[in-house]
Short mmCIF file of C-alpha atoms in Angstrom, two decimals:
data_model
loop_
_atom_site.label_atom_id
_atom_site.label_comp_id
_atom_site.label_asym_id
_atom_site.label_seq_id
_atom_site.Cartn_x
_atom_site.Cartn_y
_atom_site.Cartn_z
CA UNK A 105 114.35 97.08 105.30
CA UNK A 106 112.78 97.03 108.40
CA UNK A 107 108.94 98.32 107.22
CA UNK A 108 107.00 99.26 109.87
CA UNK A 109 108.22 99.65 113.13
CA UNK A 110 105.82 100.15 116.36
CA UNK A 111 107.30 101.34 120.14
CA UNK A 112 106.41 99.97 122.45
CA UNK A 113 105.66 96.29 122.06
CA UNK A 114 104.06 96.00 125.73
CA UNK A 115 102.42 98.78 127.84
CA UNK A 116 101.16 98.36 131.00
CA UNK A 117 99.56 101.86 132.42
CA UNK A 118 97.12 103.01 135.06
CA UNK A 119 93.56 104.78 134.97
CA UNK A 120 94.44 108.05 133.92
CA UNK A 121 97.85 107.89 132.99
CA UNK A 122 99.12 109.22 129.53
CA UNK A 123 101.18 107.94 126.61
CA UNK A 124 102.37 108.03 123.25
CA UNK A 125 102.69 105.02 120.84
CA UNK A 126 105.16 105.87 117.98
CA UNK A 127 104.89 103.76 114.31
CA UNK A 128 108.00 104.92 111.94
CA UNK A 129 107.66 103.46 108.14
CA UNK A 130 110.67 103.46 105.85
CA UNK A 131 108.47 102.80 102.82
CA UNK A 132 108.40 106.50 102.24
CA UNK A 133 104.17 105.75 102.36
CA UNK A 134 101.93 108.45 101.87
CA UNK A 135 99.31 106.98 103.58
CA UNK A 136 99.16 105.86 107.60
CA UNK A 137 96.81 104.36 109.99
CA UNK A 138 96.23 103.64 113.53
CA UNK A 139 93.49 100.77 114.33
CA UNK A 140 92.66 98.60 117.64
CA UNK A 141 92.39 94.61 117.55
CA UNK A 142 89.79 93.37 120.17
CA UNK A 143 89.19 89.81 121.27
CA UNK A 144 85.67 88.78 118.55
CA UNK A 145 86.49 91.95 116.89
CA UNK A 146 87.76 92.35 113.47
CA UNK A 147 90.27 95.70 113.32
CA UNK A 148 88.68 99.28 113.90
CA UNK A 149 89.77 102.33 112.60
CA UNK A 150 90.83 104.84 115.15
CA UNK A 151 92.96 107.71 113.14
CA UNK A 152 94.25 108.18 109.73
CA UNK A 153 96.43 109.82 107.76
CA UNK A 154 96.56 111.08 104.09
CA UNK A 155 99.88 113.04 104.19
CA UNK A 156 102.84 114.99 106.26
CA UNK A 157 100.83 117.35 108.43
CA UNK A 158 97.21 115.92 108.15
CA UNK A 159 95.30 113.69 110.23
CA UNK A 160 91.43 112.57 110.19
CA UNK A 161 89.03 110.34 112.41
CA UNK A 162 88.55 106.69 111.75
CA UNK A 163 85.79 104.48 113.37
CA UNK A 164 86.71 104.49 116.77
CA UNK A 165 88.74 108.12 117.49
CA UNK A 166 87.32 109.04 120.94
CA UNK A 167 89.93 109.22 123.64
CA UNK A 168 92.86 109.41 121.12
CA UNK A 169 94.88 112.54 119.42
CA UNK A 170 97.38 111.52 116.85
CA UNK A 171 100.30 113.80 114.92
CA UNK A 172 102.18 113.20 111.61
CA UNK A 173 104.42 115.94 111.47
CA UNK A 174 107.07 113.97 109.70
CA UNK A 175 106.08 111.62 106.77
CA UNK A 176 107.65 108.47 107.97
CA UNK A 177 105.84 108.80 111.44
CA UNK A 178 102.35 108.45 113.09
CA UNK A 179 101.54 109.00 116.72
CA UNK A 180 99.04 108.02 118.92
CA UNK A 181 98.23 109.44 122.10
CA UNK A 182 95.79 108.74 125.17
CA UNK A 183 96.05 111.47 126.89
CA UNK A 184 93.79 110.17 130.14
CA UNK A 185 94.11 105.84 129.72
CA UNK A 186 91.15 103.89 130.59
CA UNK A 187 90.25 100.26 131.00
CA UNK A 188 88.50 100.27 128.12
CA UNK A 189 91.25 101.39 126.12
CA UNK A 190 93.31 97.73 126.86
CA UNK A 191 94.08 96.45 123.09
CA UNK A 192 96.22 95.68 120.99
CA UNK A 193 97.39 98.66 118.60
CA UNK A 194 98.57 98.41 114.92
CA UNK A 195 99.65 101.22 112.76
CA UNK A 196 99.69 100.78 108.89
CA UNK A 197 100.98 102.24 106.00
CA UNK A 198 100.00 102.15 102.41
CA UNK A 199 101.02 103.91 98.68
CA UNK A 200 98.09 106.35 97.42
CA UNK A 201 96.41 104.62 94.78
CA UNK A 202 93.67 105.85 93.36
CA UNK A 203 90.89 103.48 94.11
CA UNK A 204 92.45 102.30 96.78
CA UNK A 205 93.88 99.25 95.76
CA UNK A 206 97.05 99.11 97.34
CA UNK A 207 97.66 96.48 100.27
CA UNK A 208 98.05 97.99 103.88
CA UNK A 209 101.54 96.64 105.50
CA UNK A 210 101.13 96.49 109.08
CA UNK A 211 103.29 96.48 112.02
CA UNK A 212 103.55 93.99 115.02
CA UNK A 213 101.06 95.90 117.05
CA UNK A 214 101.65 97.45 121.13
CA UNK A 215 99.92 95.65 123.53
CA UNK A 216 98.60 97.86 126.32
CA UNK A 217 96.72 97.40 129.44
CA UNK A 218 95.20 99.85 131.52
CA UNK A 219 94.70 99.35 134.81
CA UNK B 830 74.75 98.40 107.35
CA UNK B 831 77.72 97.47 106.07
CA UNK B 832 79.25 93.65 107.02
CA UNK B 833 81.92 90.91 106.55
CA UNK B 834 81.18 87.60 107.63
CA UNK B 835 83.81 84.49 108.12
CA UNK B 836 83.64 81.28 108.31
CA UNK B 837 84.52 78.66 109.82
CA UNK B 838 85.42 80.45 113.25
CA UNK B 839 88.35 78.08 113.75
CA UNK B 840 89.58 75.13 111.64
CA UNK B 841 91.72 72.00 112.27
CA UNK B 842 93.12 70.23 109.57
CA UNK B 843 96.39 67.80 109.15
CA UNK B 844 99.58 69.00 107.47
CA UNK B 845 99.44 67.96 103.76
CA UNK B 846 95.77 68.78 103.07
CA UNK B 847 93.20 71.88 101.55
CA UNK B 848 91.03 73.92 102.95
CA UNK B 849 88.83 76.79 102.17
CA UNK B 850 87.90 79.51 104.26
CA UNK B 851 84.56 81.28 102.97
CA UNK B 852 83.56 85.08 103.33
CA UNK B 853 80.17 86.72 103.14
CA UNK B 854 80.11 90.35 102.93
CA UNK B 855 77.20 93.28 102.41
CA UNK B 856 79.89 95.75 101.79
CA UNK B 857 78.36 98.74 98.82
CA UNK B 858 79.36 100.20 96.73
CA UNK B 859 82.29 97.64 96.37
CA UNK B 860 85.86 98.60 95.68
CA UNK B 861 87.78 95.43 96.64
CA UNK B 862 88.66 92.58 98.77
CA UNK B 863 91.62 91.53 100.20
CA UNK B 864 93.15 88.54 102.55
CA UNK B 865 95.47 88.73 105.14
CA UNK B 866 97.73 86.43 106.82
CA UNK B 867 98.28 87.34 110.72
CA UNK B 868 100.41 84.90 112.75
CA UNK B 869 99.91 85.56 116.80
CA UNK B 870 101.90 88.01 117.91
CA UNK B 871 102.24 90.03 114.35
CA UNK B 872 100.65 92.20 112.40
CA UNK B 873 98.48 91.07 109.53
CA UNK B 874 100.34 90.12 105.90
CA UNK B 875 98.68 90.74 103.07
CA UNK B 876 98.12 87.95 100.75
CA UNK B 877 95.94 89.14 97.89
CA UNK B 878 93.58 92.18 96.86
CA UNK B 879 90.96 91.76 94.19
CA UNK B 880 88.53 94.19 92.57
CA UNK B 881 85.04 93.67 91.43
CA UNK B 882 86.42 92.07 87.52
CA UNK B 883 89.05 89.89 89.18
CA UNK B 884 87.38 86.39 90.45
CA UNK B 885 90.51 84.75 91.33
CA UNK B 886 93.90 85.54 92.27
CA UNK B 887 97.26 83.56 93.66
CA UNK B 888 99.54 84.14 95.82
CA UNK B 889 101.98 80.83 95.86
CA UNK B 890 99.84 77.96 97.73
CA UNK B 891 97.10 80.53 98.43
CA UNK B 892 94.65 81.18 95.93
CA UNK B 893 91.48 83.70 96.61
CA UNK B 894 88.22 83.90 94.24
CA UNK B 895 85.51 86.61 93.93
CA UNK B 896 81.85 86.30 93.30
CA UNK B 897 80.87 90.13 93.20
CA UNK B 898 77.15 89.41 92.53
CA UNK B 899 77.06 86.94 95.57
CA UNK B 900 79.00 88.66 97.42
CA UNK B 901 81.58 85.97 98.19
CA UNK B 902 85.18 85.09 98.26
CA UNK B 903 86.87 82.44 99.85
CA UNK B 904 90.66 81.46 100.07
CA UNK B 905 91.76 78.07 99.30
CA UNK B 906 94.92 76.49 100.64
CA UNK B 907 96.91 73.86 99.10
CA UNK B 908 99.13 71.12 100.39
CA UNK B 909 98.75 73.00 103.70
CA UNK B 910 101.94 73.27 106.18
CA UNK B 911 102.57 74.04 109.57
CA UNK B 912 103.59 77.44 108.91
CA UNK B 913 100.46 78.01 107.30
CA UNK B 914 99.10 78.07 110.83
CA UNK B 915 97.35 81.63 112.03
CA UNK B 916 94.37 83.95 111.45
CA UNK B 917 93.28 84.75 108.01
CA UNK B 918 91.02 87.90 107.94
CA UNK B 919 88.97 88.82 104.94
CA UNK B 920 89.12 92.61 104.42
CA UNK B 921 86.23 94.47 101.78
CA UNK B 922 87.08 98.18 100.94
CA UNK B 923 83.85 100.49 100.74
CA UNK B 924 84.21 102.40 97.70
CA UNK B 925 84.52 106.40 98.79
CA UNK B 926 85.12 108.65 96.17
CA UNK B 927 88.81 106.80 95.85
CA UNK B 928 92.24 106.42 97.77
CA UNK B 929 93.05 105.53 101.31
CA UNK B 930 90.03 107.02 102.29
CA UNK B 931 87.85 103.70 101.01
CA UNK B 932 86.22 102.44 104.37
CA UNK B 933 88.15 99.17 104.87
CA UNK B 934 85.25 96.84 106.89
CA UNK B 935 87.35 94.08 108.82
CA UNK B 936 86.26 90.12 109.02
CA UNK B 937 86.73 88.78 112.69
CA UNK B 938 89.05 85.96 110.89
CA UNK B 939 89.40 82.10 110.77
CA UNK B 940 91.79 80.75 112.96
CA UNK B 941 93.48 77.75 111.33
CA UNK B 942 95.66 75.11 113.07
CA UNK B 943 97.74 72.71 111.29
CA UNK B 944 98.54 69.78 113.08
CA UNK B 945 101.50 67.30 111.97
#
């Protein structure tokens, strides 16, 4: 049972450079998340999703795109990297409860740079 | 505006003993709060969520308590070990209108060391 499963682990890209970070779940999870992890920061948001085929903006979604065309994946893109962008990334997944009150399992996070 | 506060920043304590980690929050309307476990290098592990009629909950040596009307939990280890070592980050969901879409407000953490 391997959870949640995040590609790459390290990243190391230039100024304007593109990529995609994958997440795959095996939880069969409705729910998915992307957020950041900053040094003195607690985790931020970036993109969600509720379900196969929809996506919605989190806290922090500008420079980002993300896709969930299949259930057990979530994508995140940058389509033009900058600096700013260096974090660490962790996708989430999560049952639909009603009020919410089912715990978030995370992955191991992708540690990117941009040059 | 809506905040989570923890302390102590960072905490040193022998192998063997307690500890409590506090957390202040201005989160509202309140849905529930929830502790995580994140060793370097991982993701975060959730210990235990609580809603707003639930002032205290276990999870093995880890045991959480709520004070909705203060607006304060904190997590209290027993007969610490050195595995018990990493970040724990206090977590308060923002109740709105239900599901995954509750704003989830993240604490910066307490980093704990536990020395032999």
């Amino acid at each position: 049972n391997a959870g949640v499963t995040q590609t790459p682990k390290f990243r190391v890209l230039k100024t304007g450079q593109s990529m995609t970070l994958l997440c795959a779940q095996d939880m069969n999870h409705e729910y998915m998340y992307w957020y950041r992890q900053d040094p003195g920061m607690g985790l931020r948001l970036i993109h969600y999703s509720v379900g196969e085929g929809t996506t919605a903006k989190g806290e922090v979604p500008d420079g980002y795109n993300v896709s969930r065309l299949k259930k057990q994946n979530f994508l995140l893109g940058l389509e033009s990297a900058a600096p700013s962008q260096t974090s660490v990334y962790f996708c989430a997944s999560s049952y639909y409860a009603e009020f919410g009150n089912q715990p978030q399992h995370f992955g191991d996070g992708t540690r990117l740079s941009i040059l | 505006k809506n905040q989570v506060e923890q302390s102590p920043q960072s905490l040193i304590i022998l192998e063997g003993k307690n500890c409590t980690l506090q957390c202040n929050y201005t989160v509202s309307p309140f849905s529930n709060l929830r502790w995580y476990k994140q060793d370097t290098g991982r993701g975060p592990v959730s210990l235990t969520i609580m809603t707003f009629s639930e002032n205290t909950k276990s999870n093995g040596r880890y045991t959480a308590t709520l004070d909705a009307d203060t607006k304060q939990s904190s997590l209290h280890i027993t007969a610490s070990q050195l595995s018990d070592s990493a970040s724990y980050i206090c977590v308060v969901s923002g109740l709105n209108h239900g599901g995954a879409t509750n704003k989830l407000i993240f604490g910066t953490g307490t980093l704990l060391a536990v020395q032999p």
